[in-house]
């Protein structure tokens, strides 16, 4: 029901080309998964997502557990049916959200007790077994184990304790599986300690998961450290399983992480920034509210084939945005996701052609010439 095929690899912790084969379709990797936390990729319909190139989307089990409740979704035929998306779905367990959003939390060996940010602060208890059960109840294609994600910086002792707990929870998650057909990915933690990351990755690889997520990154550490840690982790993971870098990143991040052998990504940036009036282009960022676009007849990006760029000027988009028209959010989201999917397609093509290094140089050069390299 779930299989990863490695079609090409340039070495250990190096660019790869692959395929995720699921019951709901085949997805070419490296792949970007748009974020649909609450069972919707904000402002777009599943048909629109398909049309611009989405193959797999991400939802969040923690948020759906709190609202509307997994039982409700199960009773309505599962998550795919509920949200009318028939392609593969990966759900994040919500480990990160519990640690970042909950008003109160206490972690024990058993699991985590927390007060949610919704429902008037009611107390909840989740353990690794329950979290697998919730994702099976949703009927998703790829499930993620519950993990503990320390912040940055954190004392080494704390990072080691969280990594150890995450490893034991991964073992319990594996034993808790009841349903055929949903793949299970473990989350490799270990802070910014390359040796601990390697140990964790090797221990988890020995347990035989369907794939491996890299968690606890982009939590405030410098970018160089992020990619050193990614490289140390991917080098210790099995070549024949997919690697998923959680919650990162900018277009620049995606190119760098593909260079380190990452296969799967998710990030709120293209959708969230669209709603904040920011468009991604190959020359850098366009902040559409800026007065300079007030009379600009050009599309967001000249050679972009998206619906927005084929039909609307920057001047019109700026007008919609400053008037707070809903269409502005939709059109910018369409463009940004199209941009991300096109970037991934170009990356795959470069890996396939053996021209990744040249692609990476040109990509960086374009951004320097565009005068905007920051997110
Ligand atoms: Zn466009």
mmCIF file of C-alpha atoms and ligand atoms in Angstrom:
data_model
loop_
_atom_site.group_PDB
_atom_site.id
_atom_site.type_symbol
_atom_site.label_atom_id
_atom_site.label_comp_id
_atom_site.label_asym_id
_atom_site.label_seq_id
_atom_site.Cartn_x
_atom_site.Cartn_y
_atom_site.Cartn_z
ATOM 1 C CA UNK A 1 0.000 0.000 0.000
ATOM 2 C CA UNK A 2 2.923 2.311 0.656
ATOM 3 C CA UNK A 3 6.278 2.163 -1.018
ATOM 4 C CA UNK A 4 9.147 4.529 -1.673
ATOM 5 C CA UNK A 5 11.181 4.025 -4.812
ATOM 6 C CA UNK A 6 14.550 5.682 -4.995
ATOM 7 C CA UNK A 7 15.081 6.395 -8.682
ATOM 8 C CA UNK A 8 18.358 8.263 -8.453
ATOM 9 C CA UNK A 9 20.778 9.363 -5.753
ATOM 10 C CA UNK A 10 23.931 11.404 -6.089
ATOM 11 C CA UNK A 11 25.384 9.962 -2.868
ATOM 12 C CA UNK A 12 24.983 10.062 0.902
ATOM 13 C CA UNK A 13 23.289 13.296 2.041
ATOM 14 C CA UNK A 14 23.060 14.391 -1.624
ATOM 15 C CA UNK A 15 20.217 15.198 -4.074
ATOM 16 C CA UNK A 16 17.817 12.341 -4.785
ATOM 17 C CA UNK A 17 14.911 11.538 -7.026
ATOM 18 C CA UNK A 18 12.154 9.196 -5.942
ATOM 19 C CA UNK A 19 8.506 8.212 -5.888
ATOM 20 C CA UNK A 20 6.053 7.816 -3.032
ATOM 21 C CA UNK A 21 3.633 5.109 -4.096
ATOM 22 C CA UNK A 22 0.416 5.221 -2.094
ATOM 23 C CA UNK A 23 -3.062 3.753 -2.475
ATOM 24 C CA UNK A 24 -4.183 7.228 -3.565
ATOM 25 C CA UNK A 25 -1.582 7.936 -6.164
ATOM 26 C CA UNK A 26 2.088 8.230 -6.986
ATOM 27 C CA UNK A 27 3.971 11.359 -5.917
ATOM 28 C CA UNK A 28 7.319 12.363 -7.413
ATOM 29 C CA UNK A 29 9.960 13.479 -4.902
ATOM 30 C CA UNK A 30 11.441 15.857 -3.848
ATOM 31 C CA UNK A 31 7.927 17.142 -3.131
ATOM 32 C CA UNK A 32 6.388 20.137 -1.394
ATOM 33 C CA UNK A 33 3.200 19.483 0.595
ATOM 34 C CA UNK A 34 0.904 22.476 1.014
ATOM 35 C CA UNK A 35 -0.335 22.922 4.568
ATOM 36 C CA UNK A 36 -4.005 22.271 5.238
ATOM 37 C CA UNK A 37 -3.896 22.308 9.030
ATOM 38 C CA UNK A 38 -7.680 22.386 9.543
ATOM 39 C CA UNK A 39 -8.497 20.109 6.585
ATOM 40 C CA UNK A 40 -8.318 22.989 4.128
ATOM 41 C CA UNK A 41 -5.438 24.628 2.304
ATOM 42 C CA UNK A 42 -6.622 28.128 3.057
ATOM 43 C CA UNK A 43 -8.618 29.837 0.276
ATOM 44 C CA UNK A 44 -8.257 27.065 -2.373
ATOM 45 C CA UNK A 45 -10.459 24.148 -3.409
ATOM 46 C CA UNK A 46 -8.945 20.677 -3.941
ATOM 47 C CA UNK A 47 -9.590 21.071 -7.707
ATOM 48 C CA UNK A 48 -7.525 24.257 -7.727
ATOM 49 C CA UNK A 49 -4.756 22.548 -5.768
ATOM 50 C CA UNK A 50 -4.681 19.678 -8.246
ATOM 51 C CA UNK A 51 -4.595 22.019 -11.187
ATOM 52 C CA UNK A 52 -1.514 23.875 -9.975
ATOM 53 C CA UNK A 53 0.359 20.649 -9.218
ATOM 54 C CA UNK A 54 -0.329 19.515 -5.643
ATOM 55 C CA UNK A 55 0.167 15.753 -5.296
ATOM 56 C CA UNK A 56 0.007 15.313 -1.518
ATOM 57 C CA UNK A 57 -1.165 17.637 1.229
ATOM 58 C CA UNK A 58 -0.556 17.935 4.946
ATOM 59 C CA UNK A 59 -3.168 18.189 7.683
ATOM 60 C CA UNK A 60 -2.766 18.298 11.438
ATOM 61 C CA UNK A 61 -4.124 15.505 13.631
ATOM 62 C CA UNK A 62 -3.875 17.597 16.814
ATOM 63 C CA UNK A 63 -6.009 20.424 15.434
ATOM 64 C CA UNK A 64 -8.572 18.027 13.933
ATOM 65 C CA UNK A 65 -8.728 16.104 17.221
ATOM 66 C CA UNK A 66 -9.649 19.338 19.013
ATOM 67 C CA UNK A 67 -12.034 20.503 16.273
ATOM 68 C CA UNK A 68 -14.248 19.032 14.868
ATOM 69 C CA UNK A 69 -13.072 15.790 16.553
ATOM 70 C CA UNK A 70 -11.735 12.659 14.914
ATOM 71 C CA UNK A 71 -14.916 10.674 15.638
ATOM 72 C CA UNK A 72 -16.928 13.185 13.645
ATOM 73 C CA UNK A 73 -14.583 12.871 10.671
ATOM 74 C CA UNK A 74 -14.546 9.061 10.900
ATOM 75 C CA UNK A 75 -18.351 9.014 10.970
ATOM 76 C CA UNK A 76 -18.408 11.216 7.876
ATOM 77 C CA UNK A 77 -16.284 8.755 5.907
ATOM 78 C CA UNK A 78 -12.740 9.744 6.843
ATOM 79 C CA UNK A 79 -10.607 12.801 6.174
ATOM 80 C CA UNK A 80 -10.350 12.436 2.376
ATOM 81 C CA UNK A 81 -14.103 12.316 1.999
ATOM 82 C CA UNK A 82 -14.672 15.013 4.619
ATOM 83 C CA UNK A 83 -12.465 17.544 2.819
ATOM 84 C CA UNK A 84 -13.022 16.238 -0.725
ATOM 85 C CA UNK A 85 -9.351 15.565 -1.450
ATOM 86 C CA UNK A 86 -8.746 12.153 -3.010
ATOM 87 C CA UNK A 87 -4.946 12.337 -3.173
ATOM 88 C CA UNK A 88 -2.561 11.236 -0.433
ATOM 89 C CA UNK A 89 -2.672 13.032 2.935
ATOM 90 C CA UNK A 90 0.067 13.187 5.545
ATOM 91 C CA UNK A 91 -0.951 14.213 9.054
ATOM 92 C CA UNK A 92 1.430 15.723 11.516
ATOM 93 C CA UNK A 93 0.880 14.230 14.957
ATOM 94 C CA UNK A 94 0.692 17.639 16.574
ATOM 95 C CA UNK A 95 3.675 17.111 18.870
ATOM 96 C CA UNK A 96 5.053 20.478 17.818
ATOM 97 C CA UNK A 97 1.675 22.213 18.258
ATOM 98 C CA UNK A 98 1.189 20.788 21.749
ATOM 99 C CA UNK A 99 4.571 22.177 22.719
ATOM 100 C CA UNK A 100 4.087 25.542 21.032
ATOM 101 C CA UNK A 101 0.353 26.280 21.440
ATOM 102 C CA UNK A 102 -0.893 24.603 24.605
ATOM 103 C CA UNK A 103 -1.423 26.906 27.562
ATOM 104 C CA UNK A 104 -0.212 24.216 29.923
ATOM 105 C CA UNK A 105 1.571 20.923 29.358
ATOM 106 C CA UNK A 106 3.229 18.232 31.390
ATOM 107 C CA UNK A 107 5.273 15.519 29.777
ATOM 108 C CA UNK A 108 5.663 12.136 31.391
ATOM 109 C CA UNK A 109 7.016 8.837 30.127
ATOM 110 C CA UNK A 110 3.406 7.864 29.413
ATOM 111 C CA UNK A 111 2.416 10.845 27.299
ATOM 112 C CA UNK A 112 1.522 14.502 27.507
ATOM 113 C CA UNK A 113 -1.174 16.252 29.501
ATOM 114 C CA UNK A 114 -2.068 19.654 28.136
ATOM 115 C CA UNK A 115 -4.653 22.386 28.211
ATOM 116 C CA UNK A 116 -5.754 23.175 24.692
ATOM 117 C CA UNK A 117 -5.796 26.654 23.186
ATOM 118 C CA UNK A 118 -9.469 26.015 22.280
ATOM 119 C CA UNK A 119 -12.444 24.635 24.258
ATOM 120 C CA UNK A 120 -12.001 26.916 27.271
ATOM 121 C CA UNK A 121 -8.727 25.348 28.318
ATOM 122 C CA UNK A 122 -10.015 21.799 28.907
ATOM 123 C CA UNK A 123 -7.382 19.242 29.858
ATOM 124 C CA UNK A 124 -6.418 16.521 27.424
ATOM 125 C CA UNK A 125 -4.105 13.536 27.601
ATOM 126 C CA UNK A 126 -2.391 12.174 24.502
ATOM 127 C CA UNK A 127 0.064 9.324 24.311
ATOM 128 C CA UNK A 128 1.859 7.761 21.326
ATOM 129 C CA UNK A 129 -0.747 4.995 20.988
ATOM 130 C CA UNK A 130 -3.705 7.403 20.999
ATOM 131 C CA UNK A 131 -2.037 9.621 18.415
ATOM 132 C CA UNK A 132 -1.580 6.667 16.030
ATOM 133 C CA UNK A 133 -5.231 5.736 16.667
ATOM 134 C CA UNK A 134 -6.383 9.277 15.842
ATOM 135 C CA UNK A 135 -4.511 9.265 12.535
ATOM 136 C CA UNK A 136 -5.838 5.806 11.680
ATOM 137 C CA UNK A 137 -9.310 7.129 12.485
ATOM 138 C CA UNK A 138 -8.764 9.938 10.002
ATOM 139 C CA UNK A 139 -7.700 7.314 7.446
ATOM 140 C CA UNK A 140 -4.631 9.196 6.263
ATOM 141 C CA UNK A 141 -1.899 7.807 4.022
ATOM 142 C CA UNK A 142 1.097 8.867 6.112
ATOM 143 C CA UNK A 143 1.043 9.164 9.900
ATOM 144 C CA UNK A 144 3.670 10.783 12.104
ATOM 145 C CA UNK A 145 4.694 9.511 15.550
ATOM 146 C CA UNK A 146 4.205 11.725 18.589
ATOM 147 C CA UNK A 147 7.509 13.347 19.522
ATOM 148 C CA UNK A 148 8.893 15.899 21.921
ATOM 149 C CA UNK A 149 10.394 18.934 20.251
ATOM 150 C CA UNK A 150 12.756 20.997 22.404
ATOM 151 C CA UNK A 151 13.245 24.666 21.551
ATOM 152 C CA UNK A 152 16.515 26.398 20.752
ATOM 153 C CA UNK A 153 18.687 27.018 22.588
ATOM 154 C CA UNK A 154 18.014 24.272 25.115
ATOM 155 C CA UNK A 155 20.329 22.670 27.687
ATOM 156 C CA UNK A 156 22.074 19.604 26.282
ATOM 157 C CA UNK A 157 20.619 17.433 29.039
ATOM 158 C CA UNK A 158 17.119 18.519 28.006
ATOM 159 C CA UNK A 159 17.803 17.808 24.316
ATOM 160 C CA UNK A 160 19.109 14.321 25.173
ATOM 161 C CA UNK A 161 16.141 13.546 27.416
ATOM 162 C CA UNK A 162 13.622 14.664 24.740
ATOM 163 C CA UNK A 163 15.410 12.624 22.062
ATOM 164 C CA UNK A 164 15.387 9.521 24.256
ATOM 165 C CA UNK A 165 11.685 9.917 25.008
ATOM 166 C CA UNK A 166 10.915 10.499 21.309
ATOM 167 C CA UNK A 167 12.747 7.266 20.458
ATOM 168 C CA UNK A 168 10.797 5.237 23.053
ATOM 169 C CA UNK A 169 7.534 6.836 21.889
ATOM 170 C CA UNK A 170 8.426 5.875 18.305
ATOM 171 C CA UNK A 171 8.721 2.233 19.376
ATOM 172 C CA UNK A 172 5.332 2.392 21.104
ATOM 173 C CA UNK A 173 3.778 4.062 18.027
ATOM 174 C CA UNK A 174 5.005 1.234 15.819
ATOM 175 C CA UNK A 175 3.490 -1.361 18.163
ATOM 176 C CA UNK A 176 0.177 0.556 18.267
ATOM 177 C CA UNK A 177 -0.577 0.289 14.537
ATOM 178 C CA UNK A 178 -3.840 -1.465 13.786
ATOM 179 C CA UNK A 179 -4.681 -0.471 10.251
ATOM 180 C CA UNK A 180 -3.068 -1.660 7.049
ATOM 181 C CA UNK A 181 -2.452 0.992 4.484
ATOM 182 C CA UNK A 182 -1.299 3.947 6.549
ATOM 183 C CA UNK A 183 2.456 4.453 6.492
ATOM 184 C CA UNK A 184 4.146 5.524 9.724
ATOM 185 C CA UNK A 185 7.086 7.920 9.882
ATOM 186 C CA UNK A 186 9.273 8.345 12.965
ATOM 187 C CA UNK A 187 10.566 11.792 13.948
ATOM 188 C CA UNK A 188 14.300 12.155 14.467
ATOM 189 C CA UNK A 189 15.066 14.661 17.235
ATOM 190 C CA UNK A 190 18.414 15.472 18.834
ATOM 191 C CA UNK A 191 18.649 19.265 18.763
ATOM 192 C CA UNK A 192 21.738 20.605 17.029
ATOM 193 C CA UNK A 193 23.953 17.776 18.273
ATOM 194 C CA UNK A 194 25.115 15.936 15.135
ATOM 195 C CA UNK A 195 26.248 12.863 17.025
ATOM 196 C CA UNK A 196 22.951 12.533 18.888
ATOM 197 C CA UNK A 197 21.058 13.036 15.610
ATOM 198 C CA UNK A 198 23.105 10.230 14.039
ATOM 199 C CA UNK A 199 22.433 7.897 16.976
ATOM 200 C CA UNK A 200 18.716 8.644 16.879
ATOM 201 C CA UNK A 201 18.522 8.193 13.121
ATOM 202 C CA UNK A 202 20.350 4.854 13.269
ATOM 203 C CA UNK A 203 18.267 3.566 16.166
ATOM 204 C CA UNK A 204 15.025 4.505 14.409
ATOM 205 C CA UNK A 205 16.229 3.070 11.101
ATOM 206 C CA UNK A 206 16.778 -0.233 12.899
ATOM 207 C CA UNK A 207 13.118 -0.268 13.957
ATOM 208 C CA UNK A 208 11.884 -0.259 10.365
ATOM 209 C CA UNK A 209 9.645 2.752 9.791
ATOM 210 C CA UNK A 210 8.168 3.610 6.394
ATOM 211 C CA UNK A 211 9.946 6.960 6.428
ATOM 212 C CA UNK A 212 11.778 9.407 8.654
ATOM 213 C CA UNK A 213 10.922 12.965 9.554
ATOM 214 C CA UNK A 214 13.498 15.502 10.691
ATOM 215 C CA UNK A 215 11.949 17.406 13.584
ATOM 216 C CA UNK A 216 13.139 20.135 15.915
ATOM 217 C CA UNK A 217 14.675 22.257 13.156
ATOM 218 C CA UNK A 218 14.019 25.876 12.264
ATOM 219 C CA UNK A 219 13.187 26.533 15.916
ATOM 220 C CA UNK A 220 15.350 29.651 16.168
ATOM 221 C CA UNK A 221 18.836 28.317 15.386
ATOM 222 C CA UNK A 222 21.119 29.960 12.783
ATOM 223 C CA UNK A 223 20.574 28.688 9.226
ATOM 224 C CA UNK A 224 24.091 27.180 8.900
ATOM 225 C CA UNK A 225 23.372 25.034 11.935
ATOM 226 C CA UNK A 226 20.042 23.905 10.459
ATOM 227 C CA UNK A 227 21.713 22.551 7.344
ATOM 228 C CA UNK A 228 24.680 21.018 9.197
ATOM 229 C CA UNK A 229 22.140 19.168 11.328
ATOM 230 C CA UNK A 230 20.085 18.119 8.293
ATOM 231 C CA UNK A 231 23.220 16.739 6.604
ATOM 232 C CA UNK A 232 24.290 14.816 9.728
ATOM 233 C CA UNK A 233 20.806 13.293 9.970
ATOM 234 C CA UNK A 234 20.217 12.353 6.331
ATOM 235 C CA UNK A 235 23.695 10.766 6.190
ATOM 236 C CA UNK A 236 22.617 8.354 8.946
ATOM 237 C CA UNK A 237 19.199 7.466 7.486
ATOM 238 C CA UNK A 238 18.560 4.498 5.179
ATOM 239 C CA UNK A 239 18.830 5.410 1.501
ATOM 240 C CA UNK A 240 15.714 3.471 0.535
ATOM 241 C CA UNK A 241 13.237 5.378 2.757
ATOM 242 C CA UNK A 242 11.831 8.892 2.342
ATOM 243 C CA UNK A 243 13.114 11.779 4.474
ATOM 244 C CA UNK A 244 10.729 14.570 5.415
ATOM 245 C CA UNK A 245 11.952 17.905 6.783
ATOM 246 C CA UNK A 246 9.149 19.247 8.961
ATOM 247 C CA UNK A 247 7.970 22.836 8.709
ATOM 248 C CA UNK A 248 10.738 24.328 6.542
ATOM 249 C CA UNK A 249 10.886 26.576 4.539
ATOM 250 C CA UNK A 250 11.680 29.319 2.139
ATOM 251 C CA UNK A 251 12.496 28.552 -1.513
ATOM 252 C CA UNK A 252 16.186 28.926 -0.561
ATOM 253 C CA UNK A 253 15.711 26.384 2.254
ATOM 254 C CA UNK A 254 14.136 23.877 -0.123
ATOM 255 C CA UNK A 255 17.050 24.062 -2.551
ATOM 256 C CA UNK A 256 19.590 23.654 0.276
ATOM 257 C CA UNK A 257 17.731 20.757 1.876
ATOM 258 C CA UNK A 258 17.327 18.943 -1.451
ATOM 259 C CA UNK A 259 21.118 19.286 -1.737
ATOM 260 C CA UNK A 260 21.352 17.393 1.584
ATOM 261 C CA UNK A 261 19.118 14.540 0.447
ATOM 262 C CA UNK A 262 15.680 15.560 1.756
ATOM 263 C CA UNK A 263 12.638 14.260 -0.163
ATOM 264 C CA UNK A 264 9.577 15.899 1.422
ATOM 265 C CA UNK A 265 8.699 19.351 2.714
ATOM 266 C CA UNK A 266 5.829 21.297 4.194
ATOM 267 C CA UNK A 267 5.666 24.931 5.194
ATOM 268 C CA UNK A 268 3.015 27.580 5.817
ATOM 269 C CA UNK A 269 5.085 30.286 4.085
ATOM 270 C CA UNK A 270 3.575 30.226 0.561
ATOM 271 C CA UNK A 271 0.005 30.270 1.880
ATOM 272 C CA UNK A 272 0.488 32.456 4.951
ATOM 273 C CA UNK A 273 2.652 35.013 3.156
ATOM 274 C CA UNK A 274 0.067 35.199 0.376
ATOM 275 C CA UNK A 275 -2.502 36.303 2.936
ATOM 276 C CA UNK A 276 0.001 38.889 4.150
ATOM 277 C CA UNK A 277 0.391 40.261 0.630
ATOM 278 C CA UNK A 278 3.745 38.714 -0.207
ATOM 279 C CA UNK A 279 4.454 36.860 -3.435
ATOM 280 C CA UNK A 280 7.426 34.593 -4.162
ATOM 281 C CA UNK A 281 9.118 35.042 -7.523
ATOM 282 C CA UNK A 282 12.391 33.788 -8.972
ATOM 283 C CA UNK A 283 13.843 37.275 -8.478
ATOM 284 C CA UNK A 284 12.833 37.349 -4.810
ATOM 285 C CA UNK A 285 9.807 38.656 -2.911
ATOM 286 C CA UNK A 286 7.128 41.059 -4.099
ATOM 287 C CA UNK A 287 5.324 42.924 -1.303
ATOM 288 C CA UNK A 288 2.176 43.796 -3.171
ATOM 289 C CA UNK A 289 0.926 46.574 -0.894
ATOM 290 C CA UNK A 290 3.937 48.723 -1.778
ATOM 291 C CA UNK A 291 2.964 51.926 -3.589
ATOM 292 C CA UNK A 292 5.498 51.199 -6.329
ATOM 293 C CA UNK A 293 3.057 48.587 -7.750
ATOM 294 C CA UNK A 294 0.126 51.006 -7.879
ATOM 295 C CA UNK A 295 0.397 51.541 -11.664
ATOM 296 C CA UNK A 296 2.416 48.422 -12.523
ATOM 297 C CA UNK A 297 0.818 46.614 -15.508
ATOM 298 C CA UNK A 298 3.114 43.563 -15.266
ATOM 299 C CA UNK A 299 2.110 40.231 -13.729
ATOM 300 C CA UNK A 300 3.733 39.145 -10.459
ATOM 301 C CA UNK A 301 6.234 37.161 -12.517
ATOM 302 C CA UNK A 302 6.699 37.508 -16.268
ATOM 303 C CA UNK A 303 7.160 33.861 -17.235
ATOM 304 C CA UNK A 304 4.811 32.358 -14.618
ATOM 305 C CA UNK A 305 2.008 30.255 -16.100
ATOM 306 C CA UNK A 306 -0.329 30.479 -13.103
ATOM 307 C CA UNK A 307 -3.905 31.728 -13.388
ATOM 308 C CA UNK A 308 -3.041 34.894 -11.460
ATOM 309 C CA UNK A 309 -0.079 35.850 -13.646
ATOM 310 C CA UNK A 310 -1.918 34.994 -16.868
ATOM 311 C CA UNK A 311 -4.773 37.361 -16.046
ATOM 312 C CA UNK A 312 -3.946 40.056 -13.526
ATOM 313 C CA UNK A 313 -1.525 42.951 -13.133
ATOM 314 C CA UNK A 314 0.409 43.861 -10.018
ATOM 315 C CA UNK A 315 -1.636 47.074 -9.946
ATOM 316 C CA UNK A 316 -4.902 45.125 -9.767
ATOM 317 C CA UNK A 317 -3.552 42.726 -7.129
ATOM 318 C CA UNK A 318 -2.355 45.679 -5.066
ATOM 319 C CA UNK A 319 -5.769 47.302 -5.383
ATOM 320 C CA UNK A 320 -7.488 44.094 -4.182
ATOM 321 C CA UNK A 321 -5.041 43.694 -1.331
ATOM 322 C CA UNK A 322 -5.280 47.230 0.047
ATOM 323 C CA UNK A 323 -9.083 47.021 -0.308
ATOM 324 C CA UNK A 324 -8.946 43.776 1.759
ATOM 325 C CA UNK A 325 -10.811 41.915 -0.964
ATOM 326 C CA UNK A 326 -10.910 38.132 -0.433
ATOM 327 C CA UNK A 327 -9.894 37.552 -4.039
ATOM 328 C CA UNK A 328 -6.454 39.011 -3.248
ATOM 329 C CA UNK A 329 -5.752 36.168 -0.813
ATOM 330 C CA UNK A 330 -6.914 33.550 -3.301
ATOM 331 C CA UNK A 331 -4.936 34.923 -6.235
ATOM 332 C CA UNK A 332 -1.732 35.348 -4.225
ATOM 333 C CA UNK A 333 -2.082 31.857 -2.708
ATOM 334 C CA UNK A 334 -2.558 30.373 -6.183
ATOM 335 C CA UNK A 335 0.569 32.084 -7.445
ATOM 336 C CA UNK A 336 2.734 31.234 -4.425
ATOM 337 C CA UNK A 337 1.855 27.551 -4.425
ATOM 338 C CA UNK A 338 2.283 27.403 -8.194
ATOM 339 C CA UNK A 339 5.715 28.944 -7.707
ATOM 340 C CA UNK A 340 6.629 26.308 -5.077
ATOM 341 C CA UNK A 341 5.398 23.410 -7.212
ATOM 342 C CA UNK A 342 7.258 24.723 -10.231
ATOM 343 C CA UNK A 343 10.411 25.099 -8.150
ATOM 344 C CA UNK A 344 10.108 21.461 -7.026
ATOM 345 C CA UNK A 345 9.509 20.295 -10.607
ATOM 346 C CA UNK A 346 12.613 22.208 -11.720
ATOM 347 C CA UNK A 347 14.625 20.684 -8.871
ATOM 348 C CA UNK A 348 13.506 17.182 -9.851
ATOM 349 C CA UNK A 349 14.365 17.863 -13.459
ATOM 350 C CA UNK A 350 17.830 19.128 -12.484
ATOM 351 C CA UNK A 351 18.513 16.034 -10.348
ATOM 352 C CA UNK A 352 17.292 13.797 -13.175
ATOM 353 C CA UNK A 353 19.548 15.562 -15.687
ATOM 354 C CA UNK A 354 22.534 15.563 -13.326
ATOM 355 C CA UNK A 355 22.627 19.372 -13.371
ATOM 356 C CA UNK A 356 21.613 20.120 -9.784
ATOM 357 C CA UNK A 357 24.840 21.973 -8.891
ATOM 358 C CA UNK A 358 24.394 24.342 -11.852
ATOM 359 C CA UNK A 359 20.712 24.811 -11.010
ATOM 360 C CA UNK A 360 21.582 25.721 -7.428
ATOM 361 C CA UNK A 361 24.175 28.300 -8.536
ATOM 362 C CA UNK A 362 21.782 29.892 -11.012
ATOM 363 C CA UNK A 363 18.979 29.935 -8.445
ATOM 364 C CA UNK A 364 21.168 31.782 -5.941
ATOM 365 C CA UNK A 365 22.471 34.147 -8.629
ATOM 366 C CA UNK A 366 18.946 35.132 -9.733
ATOM 367 C CA UNK A 367 18.077 36.094 -6.194
ATOM 368 C CA UNK A 368 21.175 38.192 -5.754
ATOM 369 C CA UNK A 369 20.436 40.000 -9.037
ATOM 370 C CA UNK A 370 16.800 40.372 -7.994
ATOM 371 C CA UNK A 371 18.160 42.203 -4.950
ATOM 372 C CA UNK A 372 16.065 40.236 -2.510
ATOM 373 C CA UNK A 373 17.369 37.115 -0.858
ATOM 374 C CA UNK A 374 15.577 37.259 2.461
ATOM 375 C CA UNK A 375 12.249 35.951 3.582
HETATM 376 ZN ZN1 LIG B 1 2.063 33.353 -11.083
#
